[in-house]
Amino acid sequence: MSESRQKQVADYLDSLQRRLCATVEALDPARQFERDVWERASGSGAMSGRGVTAIIEGGAVMERGGVALSDIEGTSLPPAATDRHPQLAGRAYRAQGVSVVMHPRNPHAPTSHMNVRHFSAGDTWWFGGGFDLTPYLPYEEDIRAWHRAAAEACAPFAPGLYTHARAHCDEYFFLKHRAEARGVGGLFYDDLNELTPGIGMSWERCFSFMQQVGNAYVDAYGAILHRRAGAPSNDRERRYQLYRRGRYVEFNLVFDRGTLFGLQSGGRTDAILMSMPPQVEWSYRSPDSELDARLLPYLTSRRGENWLG
Amino acid sequence: MSESRQKQVADYLDSLQRRLCATVEALDPARQFERDVWERASGSGAMSGRGVTAIIEGGAVMERGGVALSDIEGTSLPPAATDRHPQLAGRAYRAQGVSVVMHPRNPHAPTSHMNVRHFSAGDTWWFGGGFDLTPYLPYEEDIRAWHRAAAEACAPFAPGLYTHARAHCDEYFFLKHRAEARGVGGLFYDDLNELTPGIGMSWERCFSFMQQVGNAYVDAYGAILHRRAGAPSNDRERRYQLYRRGRYVEFNLVFDRGTLFGLQSGGRTDAILMSMPPQVEWSYRSPDSELDARLLPYLTSRRGENWLG
């Protein structure tokens, strides 16, 4: 992998993080992200890295949000990372990415998640990423706009890319023990390079797709926040949001591979768990069957619906 | 396994559940447990069962507490349950137990967990169980009394039983990703029967030990609640309690074998997750380094301390 490619990715990820933080800060100038810059020398382990964890907490708009930039180098790829690339085990590697979770305060504004990443080991490289939306009080206008943004980000690339990434997202963000999707979906792709069956693309095209995904997320989520962050809301809606956030915790701690891999591999726990909502409630029964009746169809029977019409 | 033994266990578990609920209700007569009686016929699957999930929520003393009695029968023991008993795979089995988690409202009152269970398959049987305490604002008086109750419950039985069950508890209730114990420990034992090396006992003695553990928990935790549930407390202590409850969620969803097995095997999700606290908070940094300085030593450097002196 040429250093120039890694440099291009690093520059884009840095600009993506800045743009994301600026978009949220513009909605609530009273509250800024705190940037926690970290560096880990290879020292004892075989892994070194640096990153910037940008966290906002207690804002009027963003109750808790994290935008984590990380750039990790290792001398020996762990076997857990190489299921699909057994020939790479033990090789030096570099993993670069930005990962985002946003928990707005207003229950009318959905939680969202985005991640883009680039992986290289010798001559081998691949990209992964995507974004998904988790509404509490669903608006079809938002859901349609979200999926339209996802489809448009994919459109300039391989023909099957959107269908693949949409389906992969629906499949991945699913709580088996609840038989519920985490949210209304979006995009999710992994292991994308020139060899990927059906949707393979050159490095340059894949990198361009990464940028489309990152930029589409900023625009699409920014627009939704703009519409919903100031909506009038009441205690009943807030209570429901806190209860539904429990599902987010359950997904991330029970199913999310990135979270579990991070926790198991001695990562920076509080940065990994920036995805946890700021306040959460659990109760034996849903506190609101009427609001369930509005939300749950989107997570069950209407899961996988085509929102592009 | 004779039916008379299973009947003895069922009768004890039923009385334990009633006694536990009554102990909590006596502290707050305004709020009663709701009893959710369930039954699952073998029908489609190879498992049938019944149980009573008793839940209290929103009490002045108990913000959320669950006492779950379950009695499951299966025609074919799943391989996951038989690591230590490979000869039992595919055999008919019966699993009886009571499981308890208590989240008091007052931050001066610790969260506690207790579980006792009896397993039988043909002529093979074993017992498991234990209890552990998770304080937020620690009192050495409570910690000492708790461990004394644990030691006294073990004393009439095998000489090494307390040492074994105390160590097993410290080892099991540990958050690797935080390098912190979940709480100050107590007892934990599994796979106890007449063949267990060092601490093996007859069925009658093991059953008697199960009763000692259940009864000791009711008395010891009841006494702590009595001392702490009415303690004056402030917003700062409450906030810290909500933050520390996040650790409880992390342990149960990431590490607890019973929770994960239940969720993976299509159990009753809301009953399994009765262990989740009613309200929880996450933040990037601890909200209170002073309260951390009071609590964390018990979960780190003083973990494993002998509290019996």
Coordinates of C-alpha atoms in Angstrom, one line a residue:
Chain A
M1 CA 0.0 0.0 0.0
S2 CA 1.5 3.3 -1.0
E3 CA 1.9 5.9 1.7
S4 CA 0.2 8.4 -0.5
R5 CA -3.0 6.5 -0.5
Q6 CA -3.0 6.2 3.3
K7 CA -2.2 9.9 3.4
Q8 CA -5.2 10.7 1.2
V9 CA -7.5 8.6 3.5
A10 CA -6.1 10.3 6.6
D11 CA -6.7 13.7 5.2
Y12 CA -10.2 12.9 4.2
L13 CA -11.0 11.3 7.6
D14 CA -9.6 14.4 9.4
S15 CA -11.7 16.7 7.3
L16 CA -14.8 14.5 7.8
Q17 CA -14.4 14.6 11.6
R18 CA -14.1 18.4 11.5
R19 CA -17.1 18.9 9.2
L20 CA -19.2 16.6 11.3
C21 CA -18.4 18.4 14.6
A22 CA -18.9 21.8 12.9
T23 CA -22.4 20.7 11.6
V24 CA -23.5 19.7 15.1
E25 CA -21.9 22.8 16.8
A26 CA -23.7 25.1 14.3
L27 CA -27.0 23.9 15.7
D28 CA -26.1 24.7 19.3
P29 CA -23.3 27.3 19.4
A30 CA -23.3 27.1 23.2
R31 CA -21.9 23.6 23.4
Q32 CA -18.7 22.5 21.6
F33 CA -17.1 19.1 21.2
E34 CA -14.2 18.3 23.5
R35 CA -11.3 16.8 21.5
D36 CA -9.4 14.1 23.3
V37 CA -6.2 13.6 21.4
W38 CA -4.5 10.3 22.1
E39 CA -1.4 8.4 21.1
R40 CA -0.2 4.9 21.9
A41 CA 3.3 4.0 21.2
S42 CA 4.0 0.4 20.2
G43 CA 6.0 -0.1 23.4
S44 CA 4.8 -3.3 25.1
G45 CA 2.3 -4.4 22.5
A46 CA 2.5 -4.9 18.8
M47 CA 0.0 -2.1 18.1
S48 CA 0.5 1.6 18.0
G49 CA -1.8 4.3 17.0
R50 CA -3.2 7.8 17.4
G51 CA -6.6 9.3 17.3
V52 CA -8.9 12.1 18.2
T53 CA -12.0 11.3 20.1
A54 CA -14.4 14.3 19.8
I55 CA -17.2 14.1 22.4
I56 CA -20.1 16.5 23.0
E57 CA -22.2 16.0 26.1
G58 CA -25.1 17.9 27.7
G59 CA -25.9 20.1 24.7
A60 CA -29.3 21.5 24.1
V61 CA -29.4 19.7 20.7
M62 CA -26.9 16.8 21.2
E63 CA -27.3 15.1 24.5
R64 CA -24.3 12.9 23.7
G65 CA -22.4 12.5 20.5
G66 CA -19.0 11.1 19.6
V67 CA -16.9 11.4 16.5
A68 CA -13.9 9.1 16.8
L69 CA -11.0 9.3 14.4
S70 CA -8.4 6.5 14.8
D71 CA -5.3 5.4 12.9
I72 CA -3.8 2.2 14.1
E73 CA -0.7 0.3 13.0
G74 CA 0.2 -3.2 14.0
T75 CA 3.1 -5.4 13.3
S76 CA 1.1 -8.6 13.4
L77 CA -2.6 -8.8 12.2
P78 CA -4.6 -10.8 14.9
P79 CA -6.2 -13.9 13.6
A80 CA -9.7 -12.5 14.7
A81 CA -9.3 -9.9 11.9
T82 CA -8.4 -12.3 9.2
D83 CA -11.2 -14.7 8.8
R84 CA -11.7 -13.6 5.2
H85 CA -8.0 -13.0 4.6
P86 CA -6.2 -15.9 6.2
Q87 CA -3.1 -15.1 4.1
L88 CA -2.7 -11.9 6.0
A89 CA -2.4 -13.3 9.5
G90 CA 0.8 -12.1 11.2
R91 CA 1.4 -9.3 8.6
A92 CA 1.9 -5.6 9.4
Y93 CA -1.3 -3.6 8.9
R94 CA -2.9 -0.2 9.2
A95 CA -6.5 0.6 10.0
Q96 CA -7.9 4.1 9.6
G97 CA -11.4 5.1 10.3
V98 CA -14.0 7.5 11.6
S99 CA -16.9 6.3 13.7
V100 CA -19.8 8.4 14.8
V101 CA -22.8 8.0 17.1
M102 CA -25.2 10.8 17.8
H103 CA -27.9 10.8 20.5
P104 CA -29.9 14.0 20.2
R105 CA -31.9 15.2 23.3
N106 CA -35.2 15.7 21.5
P107 CA -37.1 12.5 21.1
H108 CA -38.4 13.6 17.7
A109 CA -34.8 13.6 16.5
P110 CA -33.4 10.1 15.7
T111 CA -30.2 8.6 16.9
S112 CA -27.7 7.9 14.1
H113 CA -24.5 6.0 13.5
M114 CA -21.9 6.2 10.8
N115 CA -18.6 4.6 10.2
V116 CA -16.1 4.6 7.4
R117 CA -12.8 2.7 7.5
H118 CA -9.8 1.7 5.4
F119 CA -7.6 -1.3 6.0
S120 CA -4.3 -2.1 4.4
A121 CA -1.8 -4.9 4.9
G122 CA 1.0 -5.2 2.3
D123 CA -0.6 -5.0 -1.1
T124 CA -4.1 -5.9 0.2
W125 CA -6.6 -3.3 1.1
W126 CA -10.3 -3.0 1.7
F127 CA -12.9 -0.5 2.7
G128 CA -15.9 -0.8 5.0
G129 CA -18.5 1.5 6.4
G130 CA -22.1 2.7 6.3
F131 CA -24.7 4.6 8.2
D132 CA -28.0 3.8 9.9
L133 CA -30.8 5.7 11.6
T134 CA -32.7 4.9 14.8
P135 CA -35.9 6.9 15.2
Y136 CA -38.0 7.0 18.4
L137 CA -40.9 9.0 17.0
P138 CA -40.7 8.1 13.3
Y139 CA -41.3 10.6 10.5
E140 CA -41.7 9.1 7.0
E141 CA -40.2 12.2 5.5
D142 CA -37.0 11.6 7.4
I143 CA -36.9 7.9 6.6
R144 CA -37.4 8.6 2.9
A145 CA -34.8 11.3 2.8
W146 CA -32.3 9.1 4.6
H147 CA -32.7 6.2 2.2
R148 CA -32.6 8.5 -0.8
A149 CA -29.3 9.9 0.4
A150 CA -28.0 6.4 0.8
A151 CA -29.1 5.4 -2.7
E152 CA -27.6 8.5 -4.2
A153 CA -24.3 7.9 -2.5
C154 CA -24.1 4.5 -4.1
A155 CA -25.5 5.4 -7.5
P156 CA -22.3 6.5 -9.3
F157 CA -20.6 3.2 -8.4
A158 CA -21.3 -0.5 -9.0
P159 CA -24.9 -1.1 -10.0
G160 CA -25.6 -3.6 -7.3
L161 CA -23.9 -1.6 -4.6
Y162 CA -27.0 0.0 -3.0
T163 CA -29.0 -3.2 -2.9
H164 CA -26.1 -5.0 -1.3
A165 CA -25.3 -2.4 1.3
R166 CA -29.0 -1.8 2.1
A167 CA -29.6 -5.5 2.7
H168 CA -26.4 -5.9 4.6
C169 CA -27.4 -3.1 6.9
D170 CA -30.9 -4.5 7.6
E171 CA -29.4 -7.8 8.4
Y172 CA -26.6 -6.6 10.6
F173 CA -28.5 -4.1 12.8
F174 CA -31.0 -6.6 14.1
L175 CA -31.7 -7.5 17.7
K176 CA -32.4 -11.3 17.5
H177 CA -33.6 -11.5 21.1
R178 CA -36.2 -8.8 20.4
A179 CA -36.9 -9.8 16.8
E180 CA -36.6 -6.0 16.0
A181 CA -34.3 -4.0 13.8
R182 CA -32.2 -1.5 15.7
G183 CA -33.6 1.2 13.4
V184 CA -34.8 1.9 9.9
G185 CA -31.5 0.9 8.2
G186 CA -29.3 2.7 5.7
L187 CA -26.0 1.3 4.3
F188 CA -23.5 -1.2 5.6
Y189 CA -20.6 -2.7 3.6
D190 CA -17.4 -4.4 4.5
D191 CA -14.5 -6.0 2.8
L192 CA -14.9 -3.9 -0.3
N193 CA -12.0 -3.9 -2.8
E194 CA -11.4 -4.7 -6.5
L195 CA -12.0 -8.4 -5.9
T196 CA -15.4 -8.2 -4.2
P197 CA -17.8 -10.3 -6.2
G198 CA -20.4 -8.2 -8.1
I199 CA -19.5 -4.8 -6.6
G200 CA -15.7 -4.8 -6.8
M201 CA -14.0 -1.4 -7.7
S202 CA -10.6 0.0 -8.0
W203 CA -8.9 1.6 -4.9
E204 CA -9.7 5.1 -6.3
R205 CA -13.4 4.3 -6.8
C206 CA -13.6 2.7 -3.4
F207 CA -12.0 5.7 -1.8
S208 CA -14.4 8.0 -3.7
F209 CA -17.3 5.9 -2.4
M210 CA -16.0 6.3 1.2
Q211 CA -16.1 10.0 0.7
Q212 CA -19.6 9.9 -0.7
V213 CA -20.8 7.9 2.3
G214 CA -19.2 10.2 4.8
N215 CA -20.5 13.4 3.1
A216 CA -24.0 12.0 2.5
Y217 CA -24.2 11.2 6.2
V218 CA -23.3 14.7 7.3
D219 CA -25.8 16.2 4.9
A220 CA -28.7 13.8 5.5
Y221 CA -28.4 13.7 9.3
G222 CA -27.7 17.4 9.5
A223 CA -31.0 18.0 7.6
I224 CA -33.0 15.7 9.9
L225 CA -31.5 17.4 13.0
H226 CA -32.4 20.7 11.5
R227 CA -36.0 19.7 11.2
R228 CA -36.4 17.8 14.5
A229 CA -34.0 19.2 17.1
G230 CA -36.4 22.0 18.0
A231 CA -39.7 20.2 17.8
P232 CA -42.0 20.6 20.8
S233 CA -41.9 17.4 22.9
N234 CA -43.4 16.3 26.2
D235 CA -42.5 14.0 29.1
R236 CA -44.3 11.1 27.6
E237 CA -42.2 11.2 24.4
R238 CA -39.0 11.7 26.4
R239 CA -39.8 8.7 28.6
Y240 CA -40.4 6.6 25.5
Q241 CA -37.1 7.8 24.0
L242 CA -35.2 6.8 27.2
Y243 CA -36.9 3.4 27.1
R244 CA -36.1 2.8 23.5
R245 CA -32.5 3.8 24.0
G246 CA -32.2 0.6 26.0
R247 CA -32.5 -1.3 22.8
Y248 CA -29.5 0.6 21.4
V249 CA -27.5 -0.4 24.5
E250 CA -28.6 -4.0 24.1
F251 CA -27.6 -4.1 20.4
N252 CA -24.2 -2.5 20.9
L253 CA -23.2 -4.6 23.9
V254 CA -24.6 -8.0 22.8
F255 CA -24.2 -7.9 19.1
D256 CA -22.0 -5.2 17.7
R257 CA -18.7 -6.8 16.5
G258 CA -16.8 -3.5 16.6
T259 CA -17.8 -2.9 20.2
L260 CA -17.1 -6.4 21.4
F261 CA -13.8 -6.6 19.5
G262 CA -12.7 -3.2 21.0
L263 CA -13.6 -4.2 24.5
Q264 CA -11.9 -7.7 24.2
S265 CA -8.8 -6.3 22.6
G266 CA -8.0 -3.8 25.4
G267 CA -9.1 -0.7 23.4
R268 CA -9.9 2.6 25.0
T269 CA -13.1 1.6 26.8
D270 CA -14.7 5.1 27.2
A271 CA -14.0 5.9 23.6
I272 CA -15.5 2.6 22.4
L273 CA -18.5 3.1 24.6
M274 CA -19.1 6.7 23.3
S275 CA -22.0 4.8 21.5
M276 CA -23.8 4.4 24.8
P277 CA -26.7 6.8 25.2
P278 CA -26.4 9.4 28.0
Q279 CA -29.5 8.4 29.8
V280 CA -31.4 5.1 29.5
E281 CA -34.3 3.4 31.1
W282 CA -35.4 -0.2 31.3
S283 CA -38.8 -1.5 32.4
Y284 CA -40.5 -4.8 32.4
R285 CA -43.2 -3.6 30.0
S286 CA -43.0 -0.9 27.4
P287 CA -44.1 2.4 29.0
D288 CA -46.2 3.3 25.9
S289 CA -48.1 0.9 23.7
E290 CA -49.5 3.8 21.6
L291 CA -46.0 5.0 20.7
D292 CA -44.9 1.3 20.2
A293 CA -47.7 1.0 17.7
R294 CA -46.3 3.9 15.8
L295 CA -42.7 2.8 15.9
L296 CA -42.6 -0.9 15.9
P297 CA -43.9 -1.6 12.3
Y298 CA -40.8 0.2 10.9
L299 CA -38.6 -2.2 12.9
T300 CA -40.5 -5.4 12.2
S301 CA -43.1 -5.9 9.3
R302 CA -41.9 -2.8 7.3
R303 CA -38.2 -3.7 7.8
G304 CA -36.7 -3.8 4.3
E305 CA -39.3 -1.6 2.7
N306 CA -38.2 0.3 -0.3
W307 CA -38.3 3.9 0.6
L308 CA -37.2 5.3 -2.7
G309 CA -40.6 5.5 -4.4
Chain B
M1 CA -33.6 -38.1 39.9
S2 CA -36.6 -38.9 42.2
E3 CA -39.6 -36.7 41.8
S4 CA -39.6 -36.2 45.5
R5 CA -36.3 -34.4 45.4
Q6 CA -37.5 -32.1 42.6
K7 CA -40.6 -31.4 44.6
Q8 CA -38.5 -30.5 47.7
V9 CA -36.5 -28.1 45.6
A10 CA -39.6 -26.6 44.0
D11 CA -41.2 -26.1 47.4
Y12 CA -38.2 -24.3 48.7
L13 CA -37.8 -22.1 45.7
D14 CA -41.4 -21.1 45.9
S15 CA -41.1 -20.2 49.6
L16 CA -37.8 -18.3 48.9
Q17 CA -39.5 -16.2 46.3
R18 CA -42.4 -15.4 48.6
R19 CA -40.1 -14.5 51.5
L20 CA -37.9 -12.3 49.3
C21 CA -40.8 -10.4 48.0
A22 CA -42.3 -10.0 51.4
T23 CA -39.0 -8.7 52.8
V24 CA -38.9 -5.9 50.2
E25 CA -42.6 -5.1 50.5
A26 CA -42.3 -4.8 54.2
L27 CA -39.9 -1.8 53.7
D28 CA -42.3 0.0 51.4
P29 CA -45.9 -1.2 51.9
A30 CA -47.1 1.3 49.2
R31 CA -45.5 -0.7 46.4
Q32 CA -46.1 -4.5 45.8
F33 CA -44.4 -6.9 43.4
E34 CA -46.4 -7.7 40.3
R35 CA -46.4 -11.5 39.6
D36 CA -46.2 -12.5 36.0
V37 CA -47.1 -16.2 35.9
W38 CA -46.0 -17.9 32.7
E39 CA -46.2 -21.4 31.2
R40 CA -44.7 -22.7 28.0
A41 CA -45.9 -26.0 26.6
S42 CA -43.4 -28.2 24.9
G43 CA -45.4 -27.7 21.6
S44 CA -43.0 -26.8 18.8
G45 CA -39.7 -27.0 20.8
A46 CA -38.3 -29.6 23.0
M47 CA -38.5 -27.4 26.1
S48 CA -41.4 -26.7 28.3
G49 CA -41.6 -24.8 31.6
R50 CA -43.4 -22.6 34.0
G51 CA -42.4 -19.8 36.2
V52 CA -43.3 -16.7 38.2
T53 CA -41.5 -13.5 37.4
A54 CA -42.1 -11.1 40.3
I55 CA -41.2 -7.5 39.4
I56 CA -41.4 -4.3 41.5
E57 CA -40.8 -1.0 39.8
G58 CA -41.0 2.6 40.9
G59 CA -41.0 1.9 44.6
A60 CA -39.8 4.4 47.2
V61 CA -37.3 1.8 48.4
M62 CA -36.9 -0.5 45.4
E63 CA -36.6 1.4 42.1
R64 CA -36.5 -1.9 40.2
G65 CA -36.3 -5.4 41.5
G66 CA -37.0 -8.8 40.1
V67 CA -37.4 -12.3 41.6
A68 CA -37.7 -14.9 38.9
L69 CA -38.7 -18.4 39.7
S70 CA -38.4 -20.9 36.8
D71 CA -38.8 -24.6 36.4
I72 CA -37.8 -25.8 32.9
E73 CA -38.0 -29.3 31.5
G74 CA -36.4 -30.4 28.2
T75 CA -36.3 -33.6 26.3
S76 CA -32.8 -33.0 24.9
L77 CA -30.1 -31.2 26.8
P78 CA -28.4 -28.7 24.4
P79 CA -24.7 -29.2 23.9
A80 CA -24.0 -25.7 25.3
A81 CA -25.2 -26.9 28.7
T82 CA -23.1 -30.0 28.8
D83 CA -19.4 -28.9 28.5
R84 CA -18.7 -30.5 31.8
H85 CA -21.2 -33.3 31.3
P86 CA -20.7 -34.5 27.7
Q87 CA -22.4 -37.8 28.6
L88 CA -25.6 -36.0 29.2
A89 CA -26.0 -34.4 25.7
G90 CA -29.4 -35.3 24.3
R91 CA -30.9 -36.5 27.6
A92 CA -34.0 -35.2 29.2
Y93 CA -33.3 -32.7 32.0
R94 CA -35.0 -30.4 34.5
A95 CA -33.6 -27.0 35.6
Q96 CA -35.2 -25.2 38.7
G97 CA -34.0 -21.9 40.0
V98 CA -34.7 -18.5 41.6
S99 CA -32.8 -15.5 40.3
V100 CA -32.9 -12.1 41.9
V101 CA -31.6 -8.6 41.1
M102 CA -32.4 -5.6 43.3
H103 CA -31.8 -2.0 42.3
P104 CA -32.7 0.2 45.3
R105 CA -33.5 3.9 44.7
N106 CA -31.2 5.3 47.4
P107 CA -27.6 5.5 46.2
H108 CA -26.5 4.6 49.8
A109 CA -28.2 1.2 49.3
P110 CA -26.2 -1.3 47.2
T111 CA -27.5 -3.3 44.3
S112 CA -27.5 -7.0 44.9
H113 CA -27.9 -10.3 43.0
M114 CA -28.7 -13.8 44.1
N115 CA -29.3 -17.0 42.3
V116 CA -29.8 -20.6 43.3
R117 CA -30.5 -23.4 40.9
H118 CA -30.8 -27.2 40.8
F119 CA -30.2 -29.3 37.7
S120 CA -31.1 -32.9 37.1
A121 CA -30.8 -35.2 34.1
G122 CA -31.4 -38.9 34.8
D123 CA -29.3 -39.9 37.8
T124 CA -27.0 -36.9 37.5
W125 CA -27.7 -33.7 39.4
W126 CA -25.9 -30.6 40.4
F127 CA -26.5 -27.3 42.3
G128 CA -25.3 -23.8 41.5
G129 CA -25.8 -20.3 42.9
G130 CA -24.4 -17.5 45.0
F131 CA -24.9 -13.9 45.8
D132 CA -22.9 -10.7 45.3
L133 CA -23.2 -7.1 46.3
T134 CA -22.6 -3.9 44.3
P135 CA -22.3 -0.8 46.4
Y136 CA -22.2 2.8 44.9
L137 CA -21.3 4.6 48.2
P138 CA -19.5 1.8 50.1
Y139 CA -20.0 1.2 53.8
E140 CA -17.5 -1.2 55.4
E141 CA -20.1 -2.2 58.0
D142 CA -22.2 -3.5 55.1
I143 CA -19.4 -5.2 53.3
R144 CA -18.2 -7.0 56.5
A145 CA -21.7 -8.1 57.4
W146 CA -22.3 -9.4 53.8
H147 CA -19.1 -11.5 53.7
R148 CA -19.8 -12.8 57.3
A149 CA -23.2 -14.0 56.1
A150 CA -21.6 -15.7 53.2
A151 CA -19.0 -17.4 55.3
E152 CA -21.6 -18.5 57.9
A153 CA -23.8 -20.0 55.1
C154 CA -20.9 -22.1 54.1
A155 CA -19.5 -23.0 57.5
P156 CA -21.6 -26.1 58.3
F157 CA -20.6 -27.8 55.0
A158 CA -17.3 -28.7 53.3
P159 CA -14.3 -27.0 54.9
G160 CA -13.0 -25.4 51.6
L161 CA -16.5 -24.3 50.4
Y162 CA -16.3 -20.7 51.5
T163 CA -12.8 -20.1 50.1
H164 CA -13.8 -21.7 46.8
A165 CA -17.1 -19.9 46.4
R166 CA -15.6 -16.5 47.5
A167 CA -12.8 -16.8 45.0
H168 CA -15.1 -18.0 42.2
C169 CA -17.3 -15.0 42.8
D170 CA -14.4 -12.5 42.7
E171 CA -13.2 -14.1 39.5
Y172 CA -16.6 -14.3 37.7
F173 CA -18.0 -10.8 38.5
F174 CA -15.2 -9.0 36.9
L175 CA -15.3 -6.4 34.0
K176 CA -12.2 -7.2 32.0
H177 CA -12.5 -4.1 29.8
R178 CA -12.6 -1.8 32.9
A179 CA -10.2 -3.9 35.1
E180 CA -12.8 -3.5 37.8
A181 CA -14.9 -6.0 39.8
R182 CA -18.6 -5.5 39.5
G183 CA -18.9 -5.2 43.2
V184 CA -17.4 -6.4 46.5
G185 CA -18.2 -10.1 45.8
G186 CA -19.8 -12.8 48.0
L187 CA -20.4 -16.4 46.9
F188 CA -20.6 -18.1 43.6
Y189 CA -20.6 -21.9 42.9
D190 CA -21.6 -24.1 40.1
D191 CA -21.6 -27.8 39.3
L192 CA -21.7 -28.8 42.9
N193 CA -22.6 -32.4 43.6
E194 CA -21.1 -35.4 45.5
L195 CA -18.3 -35.7 42.9
T196 CA -17.0 -32.2 43.0
P197 CA -13.3 -32.3 44.0
G198 CA -12.6 -31.0 47.5
I199 CA -16.1 -29.7 48.2
G200 CA -18.4 -32.6 47.1
M201 CA -21.5 -33.3 49.2
S202 CA -24.5 -35.6 49.2
W203 CA -27.7 -34.4 47.5
E204 CA -29.2 -33.7 50.9
R205 CA -26.3 -31.6 52.0
C206 CA -26.2 -29.7 48.8
F207 CA -29.9 -29.0 49.0
S208 CA -29.4 -27.8 52.6
F209 CA -26.6 -25.5 51.3
M210 CA -28.9 -24.1 48.6
Q211 CA -31.3 -23.2 51.4
Q212 CA -28.6 -21.6 53.6
V213 CA -27.5 -19.5 50.6
G214 CA -31.0 -18.3 49.8
N215 CA -31.9 -17.6 53.4
A216 CA -28.6 -15.9 54.2
Y217 CA -29.2 -13.6 51.2
V218 CA -32.7 -12.6 52.4
D219 CA -31.4 -11.8 55.9
A220 CA -28.1 -10.1 54.9
Y221 CA -29.5 -7.9 52.1
G222 CA -32.7 -7.2 54.1
A223 CA -30.5 -5.8 56.9
I224 CA -28.5 -3.6 54.6
L225 CA -31.6 -2.2 53.0
H226 CA -33.0 -1.5 56.4
R227 CA -29.9 0.5 57.3
R228 CA -29.5 2.4 54.0
A229 CA -32.8 2.7 52.2
G230 CA -33.8 5.8 54.1
A231 CA -30.4 7.5 54.3
P232 CA -30.4 11.1 53.3
S233 CA -28.9 11.5 49.8
N234 CA -28.3 14.3 47.3
D235 CA -28.2 14.8 43.6
R236 CA -24.5 14.3 43.4
E237 CA -24.8 10.8 44.9
R238 CA -27.7 10.0 42.7
R239 CA -25.9 11.0 39.6
Y240 CA -22.9 8.8 40.6
Q241 CA -25.2 5.9 41.2
L242 CA -26.8 6.3 37.7
Y243 CA -23.3 6.4 36.2
R244 CA -22.0 3.4 38.1
R245 CA -25.2 1.4 37.1
G246 CA -23.8 1.6 33.6
R247 CA -21.1 -0.8 34.8
Y248 CA -23.8 -3.2 35.8
V249 CA -25.3 -3.1 32.4
E250 CA -21.9 -3.6 30.8
F251 CA -21.2 -6.7 32.9
N252 CA -24.6 -8.3 32.3
L253 CA -24.7 -7.8 28.6
V254 CA -21.1 -8.4 27.7
F255 CA -20.0 -11.1 30.2
D256 CA -22.8 -12.7 32.1
R257 CA -23.2 -16.3 30.8
G258 CA -26.8 -16.7 32.1
T259 CA -27.9 -13.5 30.4
L260 CA -26.3 -14.3 27.1
F261 CA -27.4 -17.9 27.1
G262 CA -31.0 -16.7 27.8
L263 CA -31.0 -14.1 25.1
Q264 CA -29.4 -16.5 22.5
S265 CA -31.7 -19.4 23.3
G266 CA -35.0 -17.5 22.8
G267 CA -35.8 -17.0 26.4
R268 CA -38.3 -14.4 27.7
T269 CA -36.3 -11.3 27.0
D270 CA -37.9 -8.9 29.5
A271 CA -37.6 -11.4 32.3
I272 CA -34.0 -12.1 31.5
L273 CA -33.3 -8.4 31.4
M274 CA -35.0 -7.7 34.7
S275 CA -31.4 -7.4 35.8
M276 CA -31.1 -4.1 33.9
P277 CA -31.2 -1.0 36.2
P278 CA -34.3 1.2 35.8
Q279 CA -32.3 4.4 35.0
V280 CA -28.7 4.5 33.8
E281 CA -26.3 7.1 32.6
W282 CA -23.1 7.0 30.6
S283 CA -20.5 9.8 30.2
Y284 CA -17.0 9.9 28.7
R285 CA -15.5 10.7 32.0
S286 CA -16.6 9.8 35.5
P287 CA -18.9 12.5 36.9
D288 CA -17.2 12.4 40.3
S289 CA -13.6 11.6 40.9
E290 CA -14.0 12.0 44.7
L291 CA -16.7 9.4 44.9
D292 CA -14.6 7.2 42.5
A293 CA -11.7 7.5 45.0
R294 CA -14.1 6.2 47.7
L295 CA -15.5 3.3 45.7
L296 CA -12.8 2.1 43.3
P297 CA -10.3 0.7 45.7
Y298 CA -13.0 -1.9 46.8
L299 CA -13.3 -3.0 43.1
T300 CA -9.6 -3.0 42.3
S301 CA -6.7 -3.1 44.8
R302 CA -8.9 -4.3 47.7
R303 CA -10.7 -6.9 45.6
G304 CA -10.3 -10.3 47.3
E305 CA -9.7 -8.7 50.8
N306 CA -10.6 -10.9 53.7
W307 CA -13.5 -9.1 55.4
L308 CA -14.1 -11.7 58.1
G309 CA -11.6 -10.3 60.6

